[in-house]
mmCIF file of C-alpha atoms in Angstrom:
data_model
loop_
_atom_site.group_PDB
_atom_site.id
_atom_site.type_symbol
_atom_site.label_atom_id
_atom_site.label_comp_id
_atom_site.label_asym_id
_atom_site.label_seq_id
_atom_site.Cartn_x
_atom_site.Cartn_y
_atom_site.Cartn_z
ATOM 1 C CA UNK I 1 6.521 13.663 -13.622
ATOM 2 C CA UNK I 2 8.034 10.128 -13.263
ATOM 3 C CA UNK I 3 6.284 9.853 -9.646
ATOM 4 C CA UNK I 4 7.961 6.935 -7.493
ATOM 5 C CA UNK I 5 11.145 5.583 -9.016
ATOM 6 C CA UNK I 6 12.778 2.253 -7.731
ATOM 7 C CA UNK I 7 15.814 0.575 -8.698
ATOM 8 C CA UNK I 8 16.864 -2.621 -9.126
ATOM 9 C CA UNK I 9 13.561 -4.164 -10.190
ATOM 10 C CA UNK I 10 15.109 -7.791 -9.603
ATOM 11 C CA UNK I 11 18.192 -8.825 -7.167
ATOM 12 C CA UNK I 12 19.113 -11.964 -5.701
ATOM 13 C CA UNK I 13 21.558 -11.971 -3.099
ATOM 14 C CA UNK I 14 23.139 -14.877 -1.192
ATOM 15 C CA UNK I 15 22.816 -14.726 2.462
ATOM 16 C CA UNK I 16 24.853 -12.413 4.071
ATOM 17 C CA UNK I 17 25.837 -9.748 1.635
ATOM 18 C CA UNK I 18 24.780 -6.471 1.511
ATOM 19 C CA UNK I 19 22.554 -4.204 -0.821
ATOM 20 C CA UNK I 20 20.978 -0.521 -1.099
ATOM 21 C CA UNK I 21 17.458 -0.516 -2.932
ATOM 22 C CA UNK I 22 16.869 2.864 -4.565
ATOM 23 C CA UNK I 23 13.531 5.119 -4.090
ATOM 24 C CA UNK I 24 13.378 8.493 -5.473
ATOM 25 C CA UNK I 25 9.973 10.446 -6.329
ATOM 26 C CA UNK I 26 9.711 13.726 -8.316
ATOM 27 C CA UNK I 27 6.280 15.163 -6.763
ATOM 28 C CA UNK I 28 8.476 17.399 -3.973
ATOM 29 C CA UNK I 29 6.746 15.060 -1.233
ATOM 30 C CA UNK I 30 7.683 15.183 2.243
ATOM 31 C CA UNK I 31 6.736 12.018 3.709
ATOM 32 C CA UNK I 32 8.392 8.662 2.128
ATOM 33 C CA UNK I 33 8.057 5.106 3.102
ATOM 34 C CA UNK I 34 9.339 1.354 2.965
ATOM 35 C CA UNK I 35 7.199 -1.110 2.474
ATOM 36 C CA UNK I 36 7.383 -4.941 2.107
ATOM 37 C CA UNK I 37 5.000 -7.188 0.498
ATOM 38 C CA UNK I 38 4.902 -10.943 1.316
ATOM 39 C CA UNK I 39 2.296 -13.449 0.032
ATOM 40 C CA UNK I 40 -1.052 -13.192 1.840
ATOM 41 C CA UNK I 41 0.176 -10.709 4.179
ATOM 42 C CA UNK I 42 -0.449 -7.417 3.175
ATOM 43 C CA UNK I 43 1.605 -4.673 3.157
ATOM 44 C CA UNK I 44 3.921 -4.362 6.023
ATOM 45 C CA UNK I 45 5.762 -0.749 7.010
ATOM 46 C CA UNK I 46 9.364 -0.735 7.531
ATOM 47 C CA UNK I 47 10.257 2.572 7.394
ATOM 48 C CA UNK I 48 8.964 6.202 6.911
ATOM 49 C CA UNK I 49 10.710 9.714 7.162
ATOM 50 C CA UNK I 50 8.357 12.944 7.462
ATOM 51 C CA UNK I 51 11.264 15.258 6.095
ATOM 52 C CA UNK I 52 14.727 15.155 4.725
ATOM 53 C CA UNK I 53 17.186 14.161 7.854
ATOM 54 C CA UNK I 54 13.655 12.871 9.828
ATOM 55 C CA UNK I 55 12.995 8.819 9.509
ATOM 56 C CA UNK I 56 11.527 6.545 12.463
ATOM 57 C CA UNK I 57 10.769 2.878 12.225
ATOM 58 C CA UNK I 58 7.452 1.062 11.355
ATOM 59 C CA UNK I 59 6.371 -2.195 11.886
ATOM 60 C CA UNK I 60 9.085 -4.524 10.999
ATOM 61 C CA UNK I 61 12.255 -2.732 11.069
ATOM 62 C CA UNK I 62 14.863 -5.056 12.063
ATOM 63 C CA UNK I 63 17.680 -6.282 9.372
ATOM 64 C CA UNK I 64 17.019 -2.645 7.627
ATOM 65 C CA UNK I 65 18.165 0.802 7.826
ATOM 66 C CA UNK I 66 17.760 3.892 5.994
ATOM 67 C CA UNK I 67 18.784 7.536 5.290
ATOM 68 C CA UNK I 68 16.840 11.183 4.114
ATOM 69 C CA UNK I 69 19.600 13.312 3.211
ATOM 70 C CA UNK I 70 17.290 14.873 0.555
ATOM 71 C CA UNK I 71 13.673 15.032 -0.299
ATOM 72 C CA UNK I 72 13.952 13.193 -3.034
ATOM 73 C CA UNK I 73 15.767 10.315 -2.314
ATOM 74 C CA UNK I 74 14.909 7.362 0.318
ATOM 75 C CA UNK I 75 17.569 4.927 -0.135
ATOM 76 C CA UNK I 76 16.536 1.116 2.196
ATOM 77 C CA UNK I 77 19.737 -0.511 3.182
ATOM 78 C CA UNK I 78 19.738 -4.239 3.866
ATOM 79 C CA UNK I 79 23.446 -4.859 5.812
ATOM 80 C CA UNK I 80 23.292 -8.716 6.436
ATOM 81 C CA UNK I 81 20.384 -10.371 4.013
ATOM 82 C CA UNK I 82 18.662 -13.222 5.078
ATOM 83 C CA UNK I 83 16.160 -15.410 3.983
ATOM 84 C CA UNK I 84 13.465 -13.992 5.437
ATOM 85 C CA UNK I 85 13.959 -10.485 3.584
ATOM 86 C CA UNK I 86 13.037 -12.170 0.423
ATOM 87 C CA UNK I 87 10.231 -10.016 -0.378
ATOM 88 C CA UNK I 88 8.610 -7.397 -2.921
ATOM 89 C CA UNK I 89 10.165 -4.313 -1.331
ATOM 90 C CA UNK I 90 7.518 -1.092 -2.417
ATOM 91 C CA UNK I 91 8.387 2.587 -1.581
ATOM 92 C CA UNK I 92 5.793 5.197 -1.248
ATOM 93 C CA UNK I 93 5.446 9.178 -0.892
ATOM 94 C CA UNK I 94 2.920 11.307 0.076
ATOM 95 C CA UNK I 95 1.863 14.803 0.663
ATOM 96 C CA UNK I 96 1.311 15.358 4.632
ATOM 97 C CA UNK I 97 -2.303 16.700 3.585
ATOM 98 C CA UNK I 98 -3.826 20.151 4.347
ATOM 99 C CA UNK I 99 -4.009 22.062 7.515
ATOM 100 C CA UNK I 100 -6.950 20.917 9.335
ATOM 101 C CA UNK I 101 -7.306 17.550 7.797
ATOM 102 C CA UNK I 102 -6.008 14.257 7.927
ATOM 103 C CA UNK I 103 -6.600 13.528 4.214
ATOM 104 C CA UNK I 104 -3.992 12.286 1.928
ATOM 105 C CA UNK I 105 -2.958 9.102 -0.502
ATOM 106 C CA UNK I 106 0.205 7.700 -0.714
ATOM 107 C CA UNK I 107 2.041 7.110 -4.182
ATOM 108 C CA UNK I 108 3.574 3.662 -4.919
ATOM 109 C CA UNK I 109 6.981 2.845 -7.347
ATOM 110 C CA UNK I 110 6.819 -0.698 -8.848
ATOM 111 C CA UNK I 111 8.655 -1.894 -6.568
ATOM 112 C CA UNK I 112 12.007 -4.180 -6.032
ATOM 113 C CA UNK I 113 11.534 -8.034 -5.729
ATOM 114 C CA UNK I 114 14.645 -9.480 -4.085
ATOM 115 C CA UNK I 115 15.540 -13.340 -3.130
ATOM 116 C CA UNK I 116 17.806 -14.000 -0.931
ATOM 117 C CA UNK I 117 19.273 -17.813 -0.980
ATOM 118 C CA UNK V 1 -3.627 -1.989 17.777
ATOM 119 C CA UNK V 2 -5.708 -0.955 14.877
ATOM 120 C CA UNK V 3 -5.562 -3.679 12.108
ATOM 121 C CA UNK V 4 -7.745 -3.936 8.604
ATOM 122 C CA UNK V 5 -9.005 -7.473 7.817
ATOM 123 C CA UNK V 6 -9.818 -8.455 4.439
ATOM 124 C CA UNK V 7 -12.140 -11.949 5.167
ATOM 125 C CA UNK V 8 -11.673 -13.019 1.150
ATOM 126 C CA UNK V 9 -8.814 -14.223 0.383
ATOM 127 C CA UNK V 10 -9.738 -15.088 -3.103
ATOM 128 C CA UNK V 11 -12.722 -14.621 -5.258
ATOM 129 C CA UNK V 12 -13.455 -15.769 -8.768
ATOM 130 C CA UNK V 13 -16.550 -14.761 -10.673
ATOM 131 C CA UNK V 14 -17.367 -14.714 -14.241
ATOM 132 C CA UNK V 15 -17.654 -11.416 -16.162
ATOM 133 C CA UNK V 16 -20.549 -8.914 -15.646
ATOM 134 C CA UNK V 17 -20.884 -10.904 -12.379
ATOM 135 C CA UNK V 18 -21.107 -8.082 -9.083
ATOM 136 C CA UNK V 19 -18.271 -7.438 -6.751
ATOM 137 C CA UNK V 20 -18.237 -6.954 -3.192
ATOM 138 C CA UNK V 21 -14.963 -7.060 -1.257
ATOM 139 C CA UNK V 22 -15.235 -7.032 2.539
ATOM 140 C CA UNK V 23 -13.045 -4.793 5.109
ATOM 141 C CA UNK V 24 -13.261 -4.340 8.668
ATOM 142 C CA UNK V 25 -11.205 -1.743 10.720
ATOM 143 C CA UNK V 26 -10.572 -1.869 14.188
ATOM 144 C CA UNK V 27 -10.530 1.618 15.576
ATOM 145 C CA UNK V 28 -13.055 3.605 17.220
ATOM 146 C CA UNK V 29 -11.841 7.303 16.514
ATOM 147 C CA UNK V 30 -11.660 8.904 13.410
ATOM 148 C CA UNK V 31 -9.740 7.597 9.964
ATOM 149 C CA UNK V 32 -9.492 7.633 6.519
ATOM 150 C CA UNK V 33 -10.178 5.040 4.410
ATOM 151 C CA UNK V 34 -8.615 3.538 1.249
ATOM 152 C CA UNK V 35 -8.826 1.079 -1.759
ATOM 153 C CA UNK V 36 -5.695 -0.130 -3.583
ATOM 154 C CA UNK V 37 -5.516 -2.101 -6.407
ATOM 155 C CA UNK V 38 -2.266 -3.645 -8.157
ATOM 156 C CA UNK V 39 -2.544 -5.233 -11.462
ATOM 157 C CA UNK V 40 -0.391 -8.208 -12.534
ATOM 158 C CA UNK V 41 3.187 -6.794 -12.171
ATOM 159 C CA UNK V 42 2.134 -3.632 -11.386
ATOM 160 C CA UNK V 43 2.671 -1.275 -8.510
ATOM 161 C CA UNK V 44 -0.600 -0.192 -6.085
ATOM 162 C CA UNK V 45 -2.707 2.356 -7.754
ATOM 163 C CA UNK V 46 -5.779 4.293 -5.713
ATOM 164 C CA UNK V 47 -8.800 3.154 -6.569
ATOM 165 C CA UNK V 48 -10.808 5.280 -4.585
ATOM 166 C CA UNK V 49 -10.824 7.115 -1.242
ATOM 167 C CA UNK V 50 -13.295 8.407 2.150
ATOM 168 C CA UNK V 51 -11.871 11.305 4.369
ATOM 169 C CA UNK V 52 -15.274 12.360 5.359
ATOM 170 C CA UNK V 53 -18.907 13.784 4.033
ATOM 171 C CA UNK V 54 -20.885 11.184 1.836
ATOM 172 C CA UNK V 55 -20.084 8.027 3.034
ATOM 173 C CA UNK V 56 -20.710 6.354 -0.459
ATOM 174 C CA UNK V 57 -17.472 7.412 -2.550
ATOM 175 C CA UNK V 58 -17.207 6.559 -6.214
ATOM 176 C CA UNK V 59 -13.758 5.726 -7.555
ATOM 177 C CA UNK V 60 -12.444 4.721 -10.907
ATOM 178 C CA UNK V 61 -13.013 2.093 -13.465
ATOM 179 C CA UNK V 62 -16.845 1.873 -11.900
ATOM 180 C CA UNK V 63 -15.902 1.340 -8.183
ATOM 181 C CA UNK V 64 -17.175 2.409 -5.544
ATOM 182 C CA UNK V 65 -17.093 1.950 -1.294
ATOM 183 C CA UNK V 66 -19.425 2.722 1.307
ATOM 184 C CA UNK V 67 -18.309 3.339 5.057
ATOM 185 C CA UNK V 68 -20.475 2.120 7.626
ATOM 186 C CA UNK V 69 -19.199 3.868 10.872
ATOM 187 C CA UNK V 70 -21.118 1.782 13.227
ATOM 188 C CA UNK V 71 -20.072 -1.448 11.655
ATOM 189 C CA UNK V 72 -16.489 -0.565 11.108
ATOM 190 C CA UNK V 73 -16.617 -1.150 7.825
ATOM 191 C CA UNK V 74 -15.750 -0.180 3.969
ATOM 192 C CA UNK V 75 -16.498 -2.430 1.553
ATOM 193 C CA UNK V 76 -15.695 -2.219 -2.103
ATOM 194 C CA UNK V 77 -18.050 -2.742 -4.987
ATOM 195 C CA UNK V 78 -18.987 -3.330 -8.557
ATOM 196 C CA UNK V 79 -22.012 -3.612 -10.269
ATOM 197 C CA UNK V 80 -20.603 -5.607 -13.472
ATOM 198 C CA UNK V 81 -16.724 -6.495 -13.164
ATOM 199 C CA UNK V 82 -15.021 -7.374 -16.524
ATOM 200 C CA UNK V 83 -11.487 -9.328 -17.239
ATOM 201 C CA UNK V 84 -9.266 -6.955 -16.738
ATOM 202 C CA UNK V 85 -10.565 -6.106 -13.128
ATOM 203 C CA UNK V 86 -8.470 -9.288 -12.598
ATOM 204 C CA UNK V 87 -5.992 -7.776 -10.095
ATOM 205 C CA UNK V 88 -5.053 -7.637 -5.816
ATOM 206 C CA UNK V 89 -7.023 -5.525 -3.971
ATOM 207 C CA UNK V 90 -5.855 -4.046 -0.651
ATOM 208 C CA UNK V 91 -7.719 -2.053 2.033
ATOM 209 C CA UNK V 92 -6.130 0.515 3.973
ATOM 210 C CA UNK V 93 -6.924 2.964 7.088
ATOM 211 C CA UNK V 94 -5.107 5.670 8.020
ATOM 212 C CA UNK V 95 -5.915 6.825 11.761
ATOM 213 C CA UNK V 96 -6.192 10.006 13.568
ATOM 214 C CA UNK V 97 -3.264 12.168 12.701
ATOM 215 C CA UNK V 98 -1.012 9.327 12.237
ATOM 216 C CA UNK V 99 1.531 9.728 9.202
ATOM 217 C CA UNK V 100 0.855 5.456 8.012
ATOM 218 C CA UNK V 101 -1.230 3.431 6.720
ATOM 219 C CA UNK V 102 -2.515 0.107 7.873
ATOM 220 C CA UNK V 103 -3.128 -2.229 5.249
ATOM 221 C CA UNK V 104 -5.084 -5.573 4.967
ATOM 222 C CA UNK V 105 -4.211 -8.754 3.846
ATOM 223 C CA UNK V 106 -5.517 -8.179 0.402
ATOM 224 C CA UNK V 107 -8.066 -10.168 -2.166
ATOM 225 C CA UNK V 108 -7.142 -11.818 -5.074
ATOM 226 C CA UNK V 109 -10.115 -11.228 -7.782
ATOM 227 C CA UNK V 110 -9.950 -13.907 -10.781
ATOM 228 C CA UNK V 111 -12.611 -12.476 -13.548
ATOM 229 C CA UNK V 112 -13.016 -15.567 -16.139
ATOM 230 C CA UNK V 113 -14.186 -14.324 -19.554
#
């Protein structure tokens, strides 16, 4: 299994364009996630989906969108960059964990590190 | 809101020093608790994990975290830490039946050889 997938690794973007950061994972999970990582901060949730066609927002939403059409595939969408998406951008899957518990771990890609001037 | 603080920001020993990294959840029902580490240019890995039973849980590499319900608390350890335990180190909680995680701020470790 490849796991987590995530294309580009690099991009730079000048302000305003537009871009589509790639996620795909091979382990036939049914919850994916969006993640961004800034300096000092942590790990901050921008989007998950539970299911193909299912996605609701996280933490810091705003400037991004995305799309489950399949299981596989989580695709982030940024339609007007700004400065302040410059950012490591990490997806994530996960198994929803067995009936009964609340156990499971999410899996990480190596993530997408965009600047956007 | 439930949040996960992390109170070292950085921390540099020498090797075969011992590790302790601090967390603190805010939440009073019931979670699960994690340890993430990310190598230089690396993505997060699991280093080890506490859904429930024993609350000392060993993960790899000679880690290991003990959760302390009434202090709200899971910090990580090592008994010896070598160079290449240089790396981020991020605590995360997952609460109730919620699908996300929360994460912490994270800790820089610095191992000089």
């Amino acid at each position: 299994n490849a796991g987590v997938t995530q294309t580009p690794k690099f991009r730079i973007l000048k302000i305003g364009q537009s871009m589509t950061l790639q996620c795909t994972q091979d382990m036939n999970h049914n919850y994916m996630y969006w993640y961004r990582q800034d300096p000092g901060m942590g790990l901050k949730l921008i989007y998950y989906s539970v299911g193909a066609g299912i996605t609701d927002k996280g933490e810091v939403p705003n400037g991004y969108n995305v799309s489950r059409s399949t299981t596989e595939d989580f695709p982030l969408r940024l339609e007007l960059a700004a400065p302040s998406q410059t950012s490591v951008y990490f997806c994530a899957s996960s198994y929803p964990g067995l009936a009964g518990t609340l156990g499971y771990e999410q899996y990480f890609g190596p993530g997408t590190r965009l600047t956007v001037t | 809101a439930q949040s996960v603080s992390q109170h070292n920001h950085h921390v540099i020993l020498s090797e075969a020093a011992s590790l302790e990294l601090g967390c603190n959840y805010s939440y009073g029902g019931t979670v699960n608790l994690f340890w993430y580490v990310q190598y230089p240019g690396q993505h997060l890995q699991l280093l080890l994990k506490y859904f429930s039973g024993d609350p000392l849980v060993k993960g790899i590499k000679g880690f290991e975290a003990e959760f302390i319900k009434s202090k709200f608390s899971f910090n990580l350890r090592k008994p010896s830490v070598q160079w290449s335990d240089t790396a981020e180190y991020f605590c995360a909680v997952k609460v109730d039946s919620s699908y996300k995680l929360i994460f912490g701020s994270g800790t820089r470790l610095l191992v000089r050889p």
